[in-house]
N, CA and C of each residue as an Amber inpcrd file, in Angstrom:
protein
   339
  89.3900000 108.4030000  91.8880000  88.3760000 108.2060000  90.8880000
  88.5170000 109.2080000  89.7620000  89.1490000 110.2970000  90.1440000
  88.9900000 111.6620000  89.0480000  90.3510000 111.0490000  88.3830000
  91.3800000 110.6870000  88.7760000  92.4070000 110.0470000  87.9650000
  92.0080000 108.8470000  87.1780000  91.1950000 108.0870000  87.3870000
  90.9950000 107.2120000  86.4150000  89.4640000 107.1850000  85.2260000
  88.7630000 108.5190000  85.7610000  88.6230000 109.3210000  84.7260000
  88.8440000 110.1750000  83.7130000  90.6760000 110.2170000  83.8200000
  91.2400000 110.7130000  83.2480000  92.1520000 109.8960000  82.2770000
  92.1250000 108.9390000  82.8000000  92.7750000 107.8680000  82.2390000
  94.0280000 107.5290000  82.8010000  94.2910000 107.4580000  84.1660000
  95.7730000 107.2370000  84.6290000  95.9450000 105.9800000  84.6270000
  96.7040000 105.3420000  84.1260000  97.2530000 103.6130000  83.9250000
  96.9630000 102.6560000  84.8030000  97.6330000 103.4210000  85.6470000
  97.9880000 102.7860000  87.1870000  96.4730000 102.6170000  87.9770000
  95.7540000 103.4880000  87.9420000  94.2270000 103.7500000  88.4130000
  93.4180000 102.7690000  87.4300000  93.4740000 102.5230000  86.1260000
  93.1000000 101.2200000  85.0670000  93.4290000 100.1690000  85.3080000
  94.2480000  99.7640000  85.7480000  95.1320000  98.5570000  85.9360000
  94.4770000  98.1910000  86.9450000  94.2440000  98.5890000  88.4420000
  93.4970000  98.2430000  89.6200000  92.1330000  98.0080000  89.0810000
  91.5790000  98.1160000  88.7420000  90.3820000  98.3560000  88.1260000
  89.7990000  97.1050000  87.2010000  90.9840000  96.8810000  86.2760000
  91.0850000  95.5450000  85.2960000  91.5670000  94.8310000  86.3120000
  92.1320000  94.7410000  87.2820000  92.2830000  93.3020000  88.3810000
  91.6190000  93.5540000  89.2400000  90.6310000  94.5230000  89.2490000
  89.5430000  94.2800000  90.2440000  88.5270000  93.1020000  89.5620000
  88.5420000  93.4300000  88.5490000  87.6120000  92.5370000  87.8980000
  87.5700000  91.2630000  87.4900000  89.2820000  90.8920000  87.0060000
  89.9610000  89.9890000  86.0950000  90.6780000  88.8590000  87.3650000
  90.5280000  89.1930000  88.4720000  91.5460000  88.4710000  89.3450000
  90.7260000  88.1250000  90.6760000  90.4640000  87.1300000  90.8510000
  89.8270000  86.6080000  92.3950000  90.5690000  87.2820000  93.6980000
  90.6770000  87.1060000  94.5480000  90.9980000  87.9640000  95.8670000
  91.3380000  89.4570000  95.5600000  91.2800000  90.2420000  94.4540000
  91.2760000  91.4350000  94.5450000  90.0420000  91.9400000  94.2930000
  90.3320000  93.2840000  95.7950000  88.7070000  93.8280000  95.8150000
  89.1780000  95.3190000  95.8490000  88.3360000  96.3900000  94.8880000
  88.2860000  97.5060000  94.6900000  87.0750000  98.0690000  94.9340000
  87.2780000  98.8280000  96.4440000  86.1960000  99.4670000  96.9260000
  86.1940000 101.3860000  96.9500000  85.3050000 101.4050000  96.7180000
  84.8190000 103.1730000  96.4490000  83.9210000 104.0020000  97.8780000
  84.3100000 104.4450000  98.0420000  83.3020000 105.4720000  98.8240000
  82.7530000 106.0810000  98.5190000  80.6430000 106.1810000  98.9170000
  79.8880000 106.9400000  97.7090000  80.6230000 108.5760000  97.9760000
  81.2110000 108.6760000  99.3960000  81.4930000 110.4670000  99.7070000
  82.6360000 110.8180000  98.8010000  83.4260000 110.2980000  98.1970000
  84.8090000 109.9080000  97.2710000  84.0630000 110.0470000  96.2050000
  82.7690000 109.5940000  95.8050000  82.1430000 109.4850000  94.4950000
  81.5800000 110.6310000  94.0480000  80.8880000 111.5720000  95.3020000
  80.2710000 112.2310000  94.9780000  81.3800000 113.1300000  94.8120000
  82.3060000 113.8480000  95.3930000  83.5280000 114.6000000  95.2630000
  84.2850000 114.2310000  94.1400000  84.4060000 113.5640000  93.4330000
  84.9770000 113.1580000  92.2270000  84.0920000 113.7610000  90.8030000
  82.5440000 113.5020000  91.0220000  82.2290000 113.6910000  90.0360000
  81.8660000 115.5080000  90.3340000  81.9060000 115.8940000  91.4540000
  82.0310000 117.4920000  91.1080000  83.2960000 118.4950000  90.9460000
  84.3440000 117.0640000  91.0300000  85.4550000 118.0790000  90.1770000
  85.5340000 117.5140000  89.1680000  85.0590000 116.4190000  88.2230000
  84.8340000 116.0280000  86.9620000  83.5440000 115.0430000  86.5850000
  82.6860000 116.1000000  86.2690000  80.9450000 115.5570000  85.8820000
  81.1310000 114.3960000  84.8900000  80.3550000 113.5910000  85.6630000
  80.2260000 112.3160000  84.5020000  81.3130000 111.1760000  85.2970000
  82.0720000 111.3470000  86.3720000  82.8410000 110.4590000  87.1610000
  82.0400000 109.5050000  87.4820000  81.1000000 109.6820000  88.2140000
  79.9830000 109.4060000  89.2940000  79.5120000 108.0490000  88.4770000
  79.0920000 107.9460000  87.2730000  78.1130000 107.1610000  86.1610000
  79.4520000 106.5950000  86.1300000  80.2620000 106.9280000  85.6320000
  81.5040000 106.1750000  84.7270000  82.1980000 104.8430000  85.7690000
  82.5970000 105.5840000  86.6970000  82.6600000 104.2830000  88.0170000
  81.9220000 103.4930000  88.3010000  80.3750000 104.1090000  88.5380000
  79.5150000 102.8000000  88.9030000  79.0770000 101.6740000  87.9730000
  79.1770000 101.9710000  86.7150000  79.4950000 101.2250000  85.8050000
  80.4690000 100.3140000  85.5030000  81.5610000 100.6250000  86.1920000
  82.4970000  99.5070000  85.9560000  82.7740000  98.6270000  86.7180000
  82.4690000  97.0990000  86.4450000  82.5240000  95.9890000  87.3770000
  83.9540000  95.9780000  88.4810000  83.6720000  95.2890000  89.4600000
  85.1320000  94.7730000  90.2070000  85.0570000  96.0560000  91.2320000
  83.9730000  97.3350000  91.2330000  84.5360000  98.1230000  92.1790000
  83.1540000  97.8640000  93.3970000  83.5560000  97.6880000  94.4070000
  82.0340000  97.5150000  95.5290000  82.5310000  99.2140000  96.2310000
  80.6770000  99.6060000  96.1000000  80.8590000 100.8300000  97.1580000
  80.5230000 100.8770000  98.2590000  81.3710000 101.7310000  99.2230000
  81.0520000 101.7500000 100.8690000  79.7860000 102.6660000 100.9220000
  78.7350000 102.1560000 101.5340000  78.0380000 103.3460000 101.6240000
  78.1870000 103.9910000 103.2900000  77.6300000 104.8150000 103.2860000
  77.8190000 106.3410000 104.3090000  76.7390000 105.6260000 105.1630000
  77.5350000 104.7120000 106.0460000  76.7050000 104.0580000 107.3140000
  76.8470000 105.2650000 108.7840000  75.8870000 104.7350000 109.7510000
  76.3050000 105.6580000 111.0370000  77.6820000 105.7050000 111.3500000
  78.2570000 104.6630000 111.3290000  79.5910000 104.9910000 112.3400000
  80.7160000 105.8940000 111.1530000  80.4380000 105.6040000 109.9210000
  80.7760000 106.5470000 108.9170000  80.4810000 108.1560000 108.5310000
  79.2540000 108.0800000 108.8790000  78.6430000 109.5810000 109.3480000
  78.7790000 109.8410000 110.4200000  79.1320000 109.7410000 111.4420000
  79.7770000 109.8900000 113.0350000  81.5430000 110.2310000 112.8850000
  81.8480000 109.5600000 111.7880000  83.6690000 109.9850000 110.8470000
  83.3510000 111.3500000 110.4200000  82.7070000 111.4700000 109.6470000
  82.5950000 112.3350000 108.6770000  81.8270000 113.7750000 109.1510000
  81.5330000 113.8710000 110.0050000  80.5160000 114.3980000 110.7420000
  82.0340000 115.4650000 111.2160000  83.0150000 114.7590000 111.9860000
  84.1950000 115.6260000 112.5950000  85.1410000 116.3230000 111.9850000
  84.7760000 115.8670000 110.0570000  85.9300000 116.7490000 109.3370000
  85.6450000 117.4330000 108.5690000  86.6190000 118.1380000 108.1120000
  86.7230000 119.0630000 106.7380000  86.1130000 118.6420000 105.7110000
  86.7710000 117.8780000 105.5640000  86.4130000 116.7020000 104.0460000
  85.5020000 115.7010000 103.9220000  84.1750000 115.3160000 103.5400000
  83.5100000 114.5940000 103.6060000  84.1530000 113.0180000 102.6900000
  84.6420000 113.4580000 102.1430000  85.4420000 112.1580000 100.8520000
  86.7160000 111.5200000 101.2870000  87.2080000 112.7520000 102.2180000
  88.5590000 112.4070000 102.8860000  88.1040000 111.3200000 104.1570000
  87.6000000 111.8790000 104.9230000  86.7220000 111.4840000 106.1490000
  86.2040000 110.0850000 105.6290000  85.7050000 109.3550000 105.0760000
  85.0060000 108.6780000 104.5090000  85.9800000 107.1880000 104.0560000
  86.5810000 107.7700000 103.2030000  87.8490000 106.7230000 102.5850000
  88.2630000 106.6250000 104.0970000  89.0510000 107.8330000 104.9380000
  89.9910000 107.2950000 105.7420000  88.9700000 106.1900000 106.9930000
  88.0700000 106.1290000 106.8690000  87.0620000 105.5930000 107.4150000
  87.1370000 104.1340000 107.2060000  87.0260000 104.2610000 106.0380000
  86.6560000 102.9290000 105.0500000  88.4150000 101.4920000 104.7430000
  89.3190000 102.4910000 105.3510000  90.5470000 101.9460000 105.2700000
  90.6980000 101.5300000 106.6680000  90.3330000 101.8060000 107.2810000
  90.5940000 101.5000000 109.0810000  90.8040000  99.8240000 108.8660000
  90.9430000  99.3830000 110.0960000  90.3270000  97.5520000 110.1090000
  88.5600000  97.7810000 110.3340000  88.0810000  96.6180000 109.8870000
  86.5420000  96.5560000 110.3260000  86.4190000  95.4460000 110.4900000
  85.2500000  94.6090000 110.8980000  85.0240000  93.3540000 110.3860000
  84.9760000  92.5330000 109.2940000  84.5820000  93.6850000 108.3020000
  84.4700000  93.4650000 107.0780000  86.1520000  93.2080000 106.2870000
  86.9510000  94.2810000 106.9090000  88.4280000  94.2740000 106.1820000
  89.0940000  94.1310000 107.3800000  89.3910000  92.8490000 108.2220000
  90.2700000  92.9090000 109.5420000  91.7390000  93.6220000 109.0820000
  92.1600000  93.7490000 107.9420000  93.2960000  94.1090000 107.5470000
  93.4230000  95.6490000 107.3000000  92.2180000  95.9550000 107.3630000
  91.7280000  97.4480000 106.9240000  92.3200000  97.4310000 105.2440000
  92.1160000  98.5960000 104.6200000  92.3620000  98.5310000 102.9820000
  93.1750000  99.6420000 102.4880000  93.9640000  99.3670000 101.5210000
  95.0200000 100.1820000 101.3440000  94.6470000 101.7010000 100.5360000
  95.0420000 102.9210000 100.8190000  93.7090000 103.9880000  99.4510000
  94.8670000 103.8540000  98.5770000  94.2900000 104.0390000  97.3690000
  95.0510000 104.2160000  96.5530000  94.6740000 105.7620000  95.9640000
  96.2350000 106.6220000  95.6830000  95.9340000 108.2150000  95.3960000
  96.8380000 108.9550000  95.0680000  96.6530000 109.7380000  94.5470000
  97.4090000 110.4820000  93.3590000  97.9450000 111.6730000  94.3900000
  97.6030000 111.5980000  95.9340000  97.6510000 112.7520000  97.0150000
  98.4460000 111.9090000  98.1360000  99.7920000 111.0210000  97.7740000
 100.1370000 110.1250000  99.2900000 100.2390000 111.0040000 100.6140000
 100.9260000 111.9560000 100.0700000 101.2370000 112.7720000 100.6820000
 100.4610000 113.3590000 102.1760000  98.7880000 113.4010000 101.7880000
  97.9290000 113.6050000 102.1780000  97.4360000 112.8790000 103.5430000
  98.1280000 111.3810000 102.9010000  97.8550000 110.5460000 104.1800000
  98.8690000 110.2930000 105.1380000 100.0380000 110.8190000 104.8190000
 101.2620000 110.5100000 105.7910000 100.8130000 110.8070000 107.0630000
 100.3300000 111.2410000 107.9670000 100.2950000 111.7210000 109.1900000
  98.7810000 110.5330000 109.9600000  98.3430000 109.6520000 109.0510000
  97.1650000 108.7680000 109.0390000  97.6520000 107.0180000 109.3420000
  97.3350000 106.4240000 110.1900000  97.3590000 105.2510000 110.5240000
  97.0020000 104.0020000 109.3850000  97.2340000 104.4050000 108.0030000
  96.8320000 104.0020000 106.7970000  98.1270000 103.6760000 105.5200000
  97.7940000 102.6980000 104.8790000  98.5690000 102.1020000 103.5830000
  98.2740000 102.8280000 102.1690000  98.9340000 103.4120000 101.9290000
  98.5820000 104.1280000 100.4390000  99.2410000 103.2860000  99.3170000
  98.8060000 103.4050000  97.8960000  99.1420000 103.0230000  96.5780000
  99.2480000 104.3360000  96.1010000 100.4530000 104.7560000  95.7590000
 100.5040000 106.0470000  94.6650000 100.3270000 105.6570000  93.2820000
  99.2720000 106.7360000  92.8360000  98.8990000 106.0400000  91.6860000
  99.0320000 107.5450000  90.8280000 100.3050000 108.3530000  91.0940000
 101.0350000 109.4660000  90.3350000 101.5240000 108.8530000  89.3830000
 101.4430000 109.6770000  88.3980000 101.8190000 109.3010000  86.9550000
 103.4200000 109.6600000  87.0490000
């Protein structure tokens, strides 16, 4: 989110086919949201504003995730990518940090400039 408050292409582009394109869905985590806009104020408004993105909110079994880690935003996304009912496929993160997730049962989009 802090990358495409910055304007990264690649982070725009998902964003315009979240909106512009049927079967693509761009989902946010509010714990991702809130961590975004306190390393760049004004994130928080700027995302929820823009159509095509649905947010996960911080349900129990998500706060029962998040509850065991470091990272409340990390914890959260990697939460939100699992399979569910909702995403039997679970969902890919997209991030400027792949790196981050290598050791995670998860699909990344690098969205490094």
């Amino acid at each position: 989110m802090v990358a495409a408050g910055r304007g990264n292409f690649l982070a725009s582009r998902l964003i315009h086919r979240a909106h512009d394109e049927s079967g693509w869905f761009l989902y946010a985590t509010v714990c991702a949201l809130v961590e975004a806009d306190r390393a760049r104020p004004g994130t928080a408004e700027h995302i929820a504003a823009l159509p095509g993105i649905a947010f996960v909110d911080l349900d129990l079994p998500a706060a029962l995730s998040v509850a065991r880690a470091s990272t409340w935003a990390d914890a959260h996304t990697l939460h939100a990518a699992r399979p569910s009912p909702e995403r039997p496929d679970g969902a890919v993160i997209a991030t400027t940090r792949p790196h981050m997730w290598k050791e995670y049962p998860v699909r990344t989009l690098d969205l490094s400039p």
